[in-house]
Short mmCIF file of C-alpha atoms in Angstrom, two decimals:
data_model
loop_
_atom_site.label_atom_id
_atom_site.label_comp_id
_atom_site.label_asym_id
_atom_site.label_seq_id
_atom_site.Cartn_x
_atom_site.Cartn_y
_atom_site.Cartn_z
CA MET A 1 67.35 105.73 115.47
CA LYS A 2 70.90 107.16 115.74
CA ARG A 3 72.05 109.37 112.88
CA VAL A 4 75.72 109.00 111.86
CA LEU A 5 76.99 111.52 109.35
CA ILE A 6 79.72 110.59 106.88
CA GLY A 7 81.74 112.72 104.46
CA THR A 8 84.80 112.18 102.30
CA MET A 9 87.54 114.46 101.00
CA THR A 10 90.76 112.83 99.83
CA HIS A 11 93.66 114.10 97.76
CA GLU A 12 97.42 113.58 98.16
CA VAL A 13 99.17 116.77 97.08
CA GLY A 14 102.64 117.14 95.68
CA SER A 15 103.62 120.75 96.34
CA PHE A 16 106.54 120.53 93.90
CA HIS A 17 104.30 119.47 91.01
CA PRO A 18 104.47 122.38 88.52
CA MET A 19 100.73 122.30 87.78
CA HIS A 20 97.77 122.90 90.08
CA SER A 21 94.73 120.64 90.51
CA GLY A 22 91.38 122.01 89.35
CA TYR A 23 87.86 121.35 90.52
CA ASP A 24 86.94 119.27 87.47
CA GLU A 25 89.79 116.83 88.09
CA PHE A 26 87.94 115.61 91.19
CA HIS A 27 84.96 113.30 91.42
CA HIS A 28 82.13 114.93 93.40
CA LEU A 29 79.13 113.18 94.91
CA TRP A 30 76.32 114.21 97.25
CA GLY A 31 73.85 112.37 99.45
CA GLN A 32 72.69 108.90 98.55
CA ASP A 33 74.89 108.78 95.44
CA ILE A 34 77.81 108.30 97.85
CA LEU A 35 76.31 105.09 99.21
CA GLU A 36 75.79 103.79 95.69
CA ALA A 37 79.32 104.61 94.52
CA PHE A 38 81.09 103.36 97.64
CA ASN A 39 79.46 99.94 97.71
CA GLY A 40 82.28 97.45 98.07
CA GLY A 41 85.97 97.87 97.29
CA GLY A 42 88.93 98.86 99.39
CA SER A 43 88.31 102.49 100.34
CA THR A 44 88.06 103.82 103.87
CA THR A 45 84.66 105.25 102.98
CA TRP A 46 83.30 101.83 102.11
CA GLY A 47 84.88 100.40 105.25
CA ALA A 48 83.02 102.92 107.39
CA ILE A 49 79.73 102.42 105.56
CA GLU A 50 80.07 98.65 105.82
CA VAL A 51 80.24 98.75 109.63
CA LEU A 52 77.49 101.35 110.02
CA LYS A 53 75.16 99.29 107.82
CA GLU A 54 75.41 96.40 110.27
CA ARG A 55 73.46 98.38 112.87
CA ASP A 56 69.66 98.36 112.57
CA ASP A 57 69.48 101.33 114.93
CA VAL A 58 71.80 103.53 112.85
CA GLU A 59 70.81 105.78 109.96
CA ILE A 60 73.75 106.65 107.70
CA VAL A 61 73.65 110.31 106.69
CA PRO A 62 75.87 110.74 103.59
CA THR A 63 76.76 114.35 102.82
CA TYR A 64 79.60 115.04 100.39
CA ALA A 65 82.49 113.20 98.75
CA ALA A 66 85.35 114.61 96.67
CA TRP A 67 88.40 112.70 95.50
CA MET A 68 90.87 112.25 92.66
CA ASN A 69 91.86 108.89 91.20
CA THR A 70 95.52 109.91 91.35
CA THR A 71 97.53 112.51 93.19
CA GLY A 72 98.33 115.96 91.84
CA GLY A 73 99.59 119.44 92.48
CA LEU A 74 98.30 122.02 94.92
CA VAL A 75 94.58 122.60 94.56
CA GLU A 76 93.65 125.86 92.86
CA LYS A 77 92.40 128.51 95.26
CA ALA A 78 88.88 128.72 93.82
CA ALA A 79 88.59 124.93 93.58
CA GLN A 80 89.73 124.40 97.17
CA GLU A 81 87.40 127.03 98.53
CA ARG A 82 84.50 125.60 96.52
CA MET A 83 85.04 122.06 97.77
CA ILE A 84 85.32 123.16 101.38
CA ALA A 85 82.16 125.24 100.98
CA GLU A 86 80.28 122.37 99.34
CA PHE A 87 81.35 119.98 102.09
CA ILE A 88 80.30 122.37 104.86
CA GLU A 89 77.02 123.24 103.14
CA ALA A 90 76.14 119.55 102.82
CA VAL A 91 76.90 118.98 106.50
CA GLN A 92 74.95 122.03 107.62
CA GLY A 93 71.94 120.72 105.73
CA GLU A 94 71.64 117.90 108.27
CA SER A 95 70.48 118.12 111.88
CA ASN A 96 70.15 115.88 114.95
CA ILE A 97 73.48 114.17 114.27
CA ASP A 98 74.66 111.67 116.90
CA ALA A 99 78.13 110.90 115.51
CA VAL A 100 80.40 111.64 112.54
CA VAL A 101 82.93 109.70 110.45
CA LEU A 102 85.09 111.98 108.28
CA CYS A 103 87.01 110.01 105.66
CA LEU A 104 90.09 112.09 104.92
CA HIS A 105 93.47 111.43 103.35
CA GLY A 106 95.32 114.11 105.27
CA ALA A 107 97.76 115.36 102.62
CA MET A 108 95.41 117.73 100.81
CA ALA A 109 96.57 121.32 100.40
CA GLY A 110 95.64 124.28 98.29
CA VAL A 111 97.58 127.14 96.79
CA ASP A 112 96.44 129.41 99.63
CA VAL A 113 94.83 126.87 101.98
CA HIS A 114 97.36 124.83 103.91
CA ASP A 115 94.92 122.84 106.05
CA PRO A 116 91.65 122.14 104.22
CA GLU A 117 90.92 119.01 106.26
CA GLY A 118 91.39 120.94 109.49
CA ASP A 119 89.03 123.64 108.21
CA VAL A 120 86.40 121.03 107.37
CA ALA A 121 86.77 119.24 110.71
CA GLU A 122 86.46 122.54 112.59
CA ALA A 123 83.29 123.48 110.69
CA VAL A 124 81.78 120.03 111.22
CA ARG A 125 82.52 120.18 114.95
CA LYS A 126 80.94 123.62 115.20
CA HIS A 127 77.78 122.38 113.50
CA VAL A 128 77.27 119.02 115.23
CA GLY A 129 78.51 120.00 118.67
CA ASP A 130 79.77 117.59 121.30
CA VAL A 131 79.22 114.29 119.53
CA PRO A 132 81.83 111.65 118.67
CA ILE A 133 83.89 112.34 115.54
CA THR A 134 86.38 109.86 114.16
CA THR A 135 88.36 109.80 110.96
CA PRO A 136 90.22 107.10 109.03
CA MET A 137 93.38 108.60 107.50
CA ASP A 138 96.43 107.71 105.47
CA LEU A 139 99.60 107.44 107.53
CA HIS A 140 101.07 109.90 104.99
CA GLY A 141 98.64 112.62 106.06
CA ILE A 142 99.52 115.99 107.54
CA ILE A 143 98.35 116.25 111.15
CA THR A 144 97.60 119.81 112.18
CA ASP A 145 96.68 121.15 115.60
CA LYS A 146 93.32 122.27 114.21
CA LEU A 147 92.46 118.82 112.87
CA LEU A 148 93.46 117.07 116.08
CA ALA A 149 91.46 119.51 118.20
CA ASN A 150 88.24 118.75 116.35
CA VAL A 151 88.20 114.95 116.11
CA ASP A 152 88.06 112.42 118.92
CA ALA A 153 90.21 109.72 117.32
CA ILE A 154 92.18 109.15 114.13
CA SER A 155 92.47 105.60 112.81
CA PHE A 156 95.56 105.50 110.60
CA LEU A 157 96.33 102.99 107.90
CA HIS A 158 98.52 100.27 109.35
CA THR A 159 100.05 98.98 106.13
CA TYR A 160 102.56 100.29 103.63
CA PRO A 161 102.15 99.65 100.77
CA HIS A 162 98.54 100.41 101.64
CA VAL A 163 96.18 97.45 101.55
CA ASP A 164 94.01 98.13 104.60
CA GLY A 165 91.84 101.07 103.56
CA ARG A 166 88.61 99.17 104.07
CA GLU A 167 89.79 97.79 107.42
CA THR A 168 90.83 101.26 108.58
CA GLY A 169 87.37 102.57 107.73
CA ASN A 170 85.98 99.64 109.73
CA ARG A 171 88.09 100.62 112.74
CA ALA A 172 87.07 104.27 112.61
CA ALA A 173 83.37 103.40 112.36
CA ARG A 174 83.54 100.89 115.21
CA ASN A 175 85.25 103.50 117.36
CA VAL A 176 82.58 106.10 116.69
CA LEU A 177 79.85 103.58 117.52
CA ARG A 178 81.56 102.58 120.78
CA MET A 179 81.81 106.25 121.73
CA MET A 180 78.20 106.87 120.78
CA ASP A 181 77.10 103.84 122.78
CA GLY A 182 79.02 105.01 125.86
CA GLU A 183 81.55 102.18 125.88
CA PHE A 184 84.33 104.74 125.42
CA LYS A 185 83.36 107.57 127.74
CA ASN A 186 86.28 109.98 127.60
CA PRO A 187 88.67 109.61 124.64
CA VAL A 188 91.95 111.42 125.24
CA THR A 189 94.85 111.73 122.82
CA GLY A 190 98.61 111.85 123.25
CA ARG A 191 100.63 113.30 120.40
CA VAL A 192 104.37 113.74 119.84
CA LYS A 193 105.66 115.90 117.00
CA ILE A 194 108.83 114.48 115.41
CA PRO A 195 110.99 116.79 113.24
CA MET A 196 111.61 114.07 110.67
CA LEU A 197 110.74 113.12 107.10
CA ALA A 198 110.84 109.45 106.17
CA ARG A 199 111.10 107.46 102.93
CA GLY A 200 112.59 104.11 101.94
CA ASN A 201 112.05 100.37 101.95
CA GLU A 202 112.36 100.00 105.72
CA LEU A 203 108.95 101.66 105.89
CA MET A 204 107.30 98.63 104.28
CA THR A 205 105.32 97.26 107.18
CA ALA A 206 105.53 93.57 106.26
CA THR A 207 109.32 93.49 105.90
CA GLY A 208 110.82 96.71 107.25
CA LYS A 209 111.72 98.02 110.69
CA PHE A 210 108.72 100.37 110.58
CA GLY A 211 106.49 97.31 110.89
CA GLU A 212 107.59 96.91 114.50
CA ALA A 213 106.15 100.31 115.35
CA ILE A 214 102.89 99.54 113.57
CA ARG A 215 102.51 96.21 115.36
CA ARG A 216 102.97 98.07 118.65
CA CYS A 217 100.17 100.41 117.57
CA GLN A 218 97.95 97.39 116.94
CA GLU A 219 98.76 96.05 120.40
CA ILE A 220 97.73 99.38 121.92
CA GLU A 221 94.44 99.41 120.02
CA ALA A 222 93.71 95.84 121.16
CA SER A 223 94.45 96.63 124.81
CA GLU A 224 91.83 97.56 127.38
CA GLY A 225 90.87 101.17 126.87
CA GLY A 226 92.83 101.38 123.62
CA ILE A 227 91.00 103.28 120.88
CA ALA A 228 93.44 104.29 118.14
CA ALA A 229 97.21 104.38 117.69
CA GLY A 230 99.29 105.33 114.70
CA VAL A 231 102.66 106.47 113.48
CA ASN A 232 102.05 109.22 110.97
CA ILE A 233 105.08 109.87 108.74
CA GLY A 234 103.50 112.71 106.81
CA ASN A 235 103.81 113.20 103.07
CA PRO A 236 107.26 114.65 102.38
CA PHE A 237 105.97 116.22 99.17
CA THR A 238 103.22 118.30 100.78
CA ASP A 239 105.18 121.40 101.73
CA VAL A 240 103.05 123.00 104.45
CA PRO A 241 103.80 124.58 107.85
CA GLU A 242 102.87 121.45 109.83
CA LEU A 243 104.74 118.88 107.75
CA ARG A 244 106.51 116.41 110.02
CA SER A 245 106.11 112.93 111.49
CA ASN A 246 103.83 112.31 114.47
CA THR A 247 102.89 109.57 116.88
CA ILE A 248 99.27 109.75 117.98
CA VAL A 249 97.59 107.54 120.57
CA THR A 250 93.98 107.76 121.78
CA VAL A 251 92.82 105.84 124.83
CA ASP A 252 89.79 106.03 127.09
CA GLY A 253 90.16 108.41 130.02
CA ASP A 254 93.90 108.17 130.81
CA GLN A 255 95.87 111.14 129.46
CA GLU A 256 99.07 110.07 131.17
CA ARG A 257 98.92 106.69 129.45
CA ALA A 258 98.17 108.23 126.05
CA ASP A 259 101.13 110.60 126.40
CA ALA A 260 103.50 107.83 127.52
CA LEU A 261 102.55 105.53 124.64
CA ALA A 262 102.91 108.29 122.06
CA HIS A 263 106.34 109.10 123.51
CA GLU A 264 107.38 105.43 123.37
CA LEU A 265 106.52 105.25 119.66
CA ALA A 266 108.26 108.55 118.95
CA GLU A 267 111.47 107.38 120.61
CA PHE A 268 111.44 104.25 118.44
CA MET A 269 111.04 106.29 115.24
CA TRP A 270 113.78 108.73 116.21
CA GLU A 271 116.19 106.03 117.36
CA HIS A 272 115.93 104.39 113.93
CA ARG A 273 115.79 107.59 111.89
CA ASN A 274 118.85 106.62 109.83
CA LEU A 275 116.90 103.68 108.40
CA TRP A 276 114.24 105.83 106.78
CA PHE A 277 116.10 106.41 103.52
CA ALA A 278 115.46 105.02 100.04
CA ASP A 279 117.95 102.72 98.28
CA LEU A 280 118.27 104.13 94.74
CA THR A 281 120.22 102.68 91.80
CA PRO A 282 121.83 104.60 88.90
CA MET A 283 120.40 103.90 85.44
CA LYS A 284 123.59 102.37 84.07
CA GLU A 285 123.56 99.78 86.84
CA ILE A 286 119.81 99.18 86.40
CA VAL A 287 120.35 98.37 82.71
CA GLU A 288 123.21 96.01 83.54
CA LEU A 289 121.22 94.24 86.25
CA SER A 290 118.21 93.80 83.99
CA GLU A 291 120.29 92.59 81.05
CA ASN A 292 121.80 89.89 83.27
CA GLN A 293 118.53 88.86 84.94
CA ASP A 294 116.00 86.52 83.37
CA GLY A 295 112.34 87.33 83.77
CA LEU A 296 110.65 90.58 84.73
CA THR A 297 112.46 93.60 86.14
CA VAL A 298 110.14 96.15 87.75
CA CYS A 299 111.68 99.59 88.07
CA GLY A 300 110.11 101.92 90.57
CA ASP A 301 110.25 105.62 89.75
CA PRO A 302 109.57 107.23 93.14
CA ALA A 303 110.84 110.57 91.85
CA ASP A 304 107.97 110.82 89.35
CA SER A 305 105.36 109.00 91.37
CA THR A 306 101.84 109.70 90.20
CA ALA A 307 100.87 108.00 93.47
CA SER A 308 102.66 110.69 95.49
CA GLY A 309 101.97 113.98 93.75
CA SER A 310 104.19 114.14 90.67
CA SER A 311 103.45 115.23 87.11
CA GLY A 312 104.11 111.83 85.52
CA ASP A 313 105.95 113.29 82.51
CA SER A 314 109.46 112.14 83.44
CA ASN A 315 111.32 110.47 80.59
CA ALA A 316 114.49 109.98 82.65
CA ILE A 317 114.28 106.19 82.88
CA LEU A 318 113.37 105.86 79.19
CA LYS A 319 116.35 108.01 78.28
CA GLY A 320 118.54 105.83 80.47
CA LEU A 321 117.37 102.67 78.75
CA LEU A 322 118.15 104.15 75.34
CA GLU A 323 121.45 105.73 76.38
CA HIS A 324 122.76 102.49 77.85
CA GLU A 325 121.37 100.46 74.92
CA TYR A 326 119.01 98.22 76.83
CA SER A 327 118.36 95.31 74.47
CA LYS A 328 115.20 93.84 75.96
CA SER A 329 111.59 95.09 75.87
CA ALA A 330 110.34 97.80 78.21
CA LEU A 331 106.85 99.08 79.01
CA VAL A 332 106.97 102.80 79.77
CA PRO A 333 104.08 104.99 81.04
CA ILE A 334 104.26 108.75 80.56
CA VAL A 335 101.93 111.72 80.83
CA ASP A 336 102.17 113.71 77.60
CA ALA A 337 99.06 115.44 76.28
CA PRO A 338 100.78 117.04 73.24
CA ALA A 339 102.13 113.67 72.09
CA VAL A 340 98.69 112.10 72.51
CA ALA A 341 97.07 114.91 70.53
CA LYS A 342 99.50 114.37 67.66
CA ALA A 343 98.86 110.61 67.72
CA PHE A 344 95.13 111.14 67.44
CA GLU A 345 95.76 113.51 64.56
CA VAL A 346 97.87 111.05 62.52
CA GLY A 347 95.96 107.89 63.59
CA VAL A 348 96.71 104.26 64.33
CA GLY A 349 99.28 102.71 62.03
CA SER A 350 101.16 105.97 61.48
CA THR A 351 104.85 106.59 62.10
CA PHE A 352 105.96 110.08 63.08
CA THR A 353 108.55 111.97 65.08
CA VAL A 354 107.41 113.07 68.50
CA LYS A 355 108.85 114.79 71.55
CA LEU A 356 108.18 112.57 74.57
CA GLY A 357 108.18 113.79 78.16
CA GLY A 358 109.01 117.11 79.72
CA SER A 359 105.72 118.65 78.65
CA ILE A 360 104.73 119.58 82.22
CA ASP A 361 107.76 119.62 84.52
CA THR A 362 109.92 121.54 82.08
CA GLU A 363 112.48 122.53 84.71
CA ARG A 364 113.40 118.92 85.44
CA PHE A 365 112.91 117.13 82.11
CA GLU A 366 113.95 117.80 78.51
CA PRO A 367 111.72 116.27 75.81
CA LEU A 368 113.07 113.18 74.05
CA GLU A 369 112.74 113.36 70.27
CA ALA A 370 112.04 109.94 68.81
CA GLU A 371 110.38 108.22 65.89
CA VAL A 372 107.37 106.19 67.04
CA TYR A 373 104.69 103.98 65.55
CA VAL A 374 101.11 104.47 66.77
CA ARG A 375 99.80 101.08 67.89
CA ALA A 376 96.56 102.02 69.64
CA LEU A 377 94.37 104.93 70.70
CA THR A 378 91.81 104.83 73.55
CA ASP A 379 89.74 107.12 75.74
CA GLY A 380 91.91 106.20 78.74
CA GLU A 381 89.05 105.13 81.00
CA HIS A 382 89.78 102.03 83.05
CA GLY A 383 88.73 100.36 86.27
CA GLY A 384 89.28 102.60 89.25
CA ARG A 385 89.76 101.89 92.94
CA ARG A 386 86.12 102.68 93.67
CA ASP A 387 83.22 100.78 92.22
CA LYS A 388 81.03 102.40 89.56
CA VAL A 389 83.45 105.30 89.10
CA PRO A 390 86.10 104.58 86.44
CA ALA A 391 89.55 106.12 86.53
CA ARG A 392 90.14 108.80 83.92
CA ALA A 393 93.55 109.08 82.30
CA GLY A 394 92.25 111.14 79.39
CA ARG A 395 92.93 110.14 75.81
CA THR A 396 95.73 107.62 75.62
CA ALA A 397 98.11 106.60 72.84
CA THR A 398 100.30 103.51 72.71
CA PHE A 399 103.56 103.96 70.82
CA ARG A 400 106.20 101.55 69.59
CA LEU A 401 109.68 103.04 70.08
CA LYS A 402 112.27 100.56 68.82
CA GLN A 403 111.55 97.38 70.82
CA HIS A 404 109.88 99.32 73.62
CA THR A 405 106.25 100.30 74.23
CA VAL A 406 105.38 103.76 75.51
CA VAL A 407 101.86 104.35 76.83
CA ALA A 408 101.18 108.08 76.86
CA SER A 409 98.12 109.59 78.53
CA GLU A 410 96.73 113.10 78.81
CA ARG A 411 96.42 112.83 82.59
CA PRO A 412 98.21 110.79 85.25
CA ALA A 413 97.19 107.17 85.70
CA ALA A 414 98.02 104.78 88.52
CA THR A 415 100.70 102.34 87.33
CA THR A 416 100.93 100.30 90.52
CA ASP A 417 99.25 97.31 88.88
CA SER A 418 98.23 96.10 85.41
CA THR A 419 94.79 97.78 85.26
CA PHE A 420 95.73 100.84 83.23
CA PHE A 421 98.02 98.91 80.90
CA LEU A 422 95.52 96.14 80.22
CA ALA A 423 92.91 98.74 79.27
CA GLN A 424 95.33 99.81 76.51
CA GLY A 425 95.83 96.22 75.34
CA GLU A 426 99.23 95.82 77.01
CA ASP A 427 100.06 93.12 79.55
CA PRO A 428 103.04 94.24 81.66
CA LEU A 429 103.85 90.65 82.52
CA GLN A 430 104.76 90.04 78.87
CA TYR A 431 107.64 92.52 79.05
CA ASP A 432 111.17 92.26 80.39
CA PHE A 433 111.13 95.67 82.06
CA VAL A 434 108.23 97.69 83.44
CA ILE A 435 108.30 101.18 84.93
CA ALA A 436 106.00 101.78 87.91
CA LYS A 437 105.67 105.46 88.82
CA SER A 438 105.43 104.76 92.52
CA PRO A 439 107.73 104.41 95.55
CA ASN A 440 106.42 101.07 96.83
CA GLY A 441 102.71 100.68 96.16
CA PHE A 442 103.39 98.65 93.03
CA ARG A 443 104.77 95.82 95.14
CA ILE A 444 101.24 94.78 96.08
CA PHE A 445 100.71 93.59 92.51
CA TYR A 446 104.21 93.02 91.09
CA GLN A 447 105.94 91.33 94.03
CA GLU A 448 104.88 87.83 93.00
CA TYR A 449 105.76 88.31 89.34
CA ALA A 450 109.01 90.28 89.44
CA ASN A 451 112.36 88.53 89.32
CA GLN A 452 113.91 91.73 90.64
CA ILE A 453 112.68 95.12 91.83
CA LEU A 454 114.88 98.18 91.51
CA TYR A 455 114.45 101.89 92.25
CA ALA A 456 115.86 104.41 89.81
CA ASP A 457 118.10 107.24 90.96
CA VAL A 458 116.61 109.90 88.69
CA PRO A 459 115.27 113.43 89.29
CA GLY A 460 111.64 114.32 89.98
CA SER A 461 109.26 116.35 92.12
CA THR A 462 108.65 113.39 94.46
CA SER A 463 112.25 112.29 94.79
CA ALA A 464 112.86 109.79 97.57
CA ASP A 465 116.00 111.81 98.29
CA VAL A 466 114.07 114.54 100.08
CA THR A 467 117.22 116.64 100.51
CA THR A 468 116.94 117.54 96.80
CA LEU A 469 113.49 119.15 97.15
CA PRO A 470 112.92 122.93 97.43
CA TYR A 471 111.02 123.24 100.71
CA LYS A 472 109.68 126.70 101.55
CA LEU A 473 106.99 126.18 104.20
CA ALA A 474 108.03 123.06 106.13
CA PRO A 475 109.27 123.77 109.67
CA ARG A 476 113.01 123.72 110.19
CA PRO A 477 115.25 122.27 111.40
CA MET A 478 114.06 118.93 110.00
CA PHE A 479 115.85 115.60 109.70
CA PRO A 480 117.35 114.77 107.20
CA LEU A 481 117.18 118.24 105.61
CA ASP A 482 119.33 119.76 108.34
CA GLU A 483 122.29 118.67 110.44
CA ASP A 484 122.32 118.19 114.21
CA VAL A 485 118.55 118.15 114.54
CA GLU A 486 117.33 117.68 118.12
CA PRO A 487 114.02 115.81 118.51
CA GLY A 488 112.64 118.13 121.19
CA PHE A 489 110.70 115.46 123.10
#
């Protein structure tokens, strides 16, 4: 019986989020509880487990899993060190390991730990020795030299918005089995570092130019000797020393081929670098467009994306709707623990004056004082992305503000689909205007329902205009932060 170890640690950090992420904000599981929790669904962890379970000669060795339902700020020093220690301790408690699948996001970072995934991979490699190690990762991960030196192949997500987590876990697990079985005898990796940050609609793989690069990656993986290929565009909001874009190709036994393919992909990304910008619309124009458009307008708020590492307390779009006298109905999510606390104090059916927004990111947002009616109060729990583990938005209050509905939660909630809203008794499809705090992930759900999709040009810690962000650690020069950047490859 072959023993294949699995472990999970995923978190997408926004370095410009004013708050840090604590240990208790993560879900933590050990051993067999991991197999019970990740039983179905769309995660990379389930995808890996699913493939490994197909083999009668494989024993799955689950160790440790830590993840957050949403993104957040840099992980507190003590919390980061504790999670790394717990992961390593769980791994070191196992012996006679024949292969490893590490399910990582890639964009995790702590206040004082810039490369937690690399630290974990290095410790795992030291413990298990020369056995195959693969990892499924988000294409928005940070690829460090340490991480790459300690895994044999990285299987990146091939879709944006992301819908292939399970399939990516499948690919990583199949690769580790083929290495373990001797089908792939000598995996070698080519990697090109690209001094570039990328955002914008052309990165949507089904419709944008970026899709051409991803389809080339899929061709490489399907070719003889092809193991894994990906274009990693980093997470522009994780400000760490190895933030950049990368092309990474792993093939069996041919370093020259791996290097050439990685270079080919890098040249494509650099040649089209002027396409990787977001198309943002001022609020006045958004109001006019929505007023003149029948049906549902979905307004993306990439600058305050709780899917990318923001605080979620931006009221900029709400202010714009009120300032420009939007006459239709809007559904507005916001993170505002003080407003929720006051709502629970006065109770359902009460009307009171509240300050909405700007309770966390006080440098970017001023609170909006408004009279609201309390329509509903809930515990904020709703269906999460992983079975048996609900998402936790904290206590949640639903307010009526003029003709609009504001759903305020104590903690960030994913607003890329209707799940969170429906749990509060609100159907976003019954509104004229819905805010999605996301750059593009909301399209998976809203694309078929929206009459138009717009992106607001408003401030925030995850602004799609990356030139507005206060980078301190990212390497420079970097396109588009600097002029006359040379690619260096």
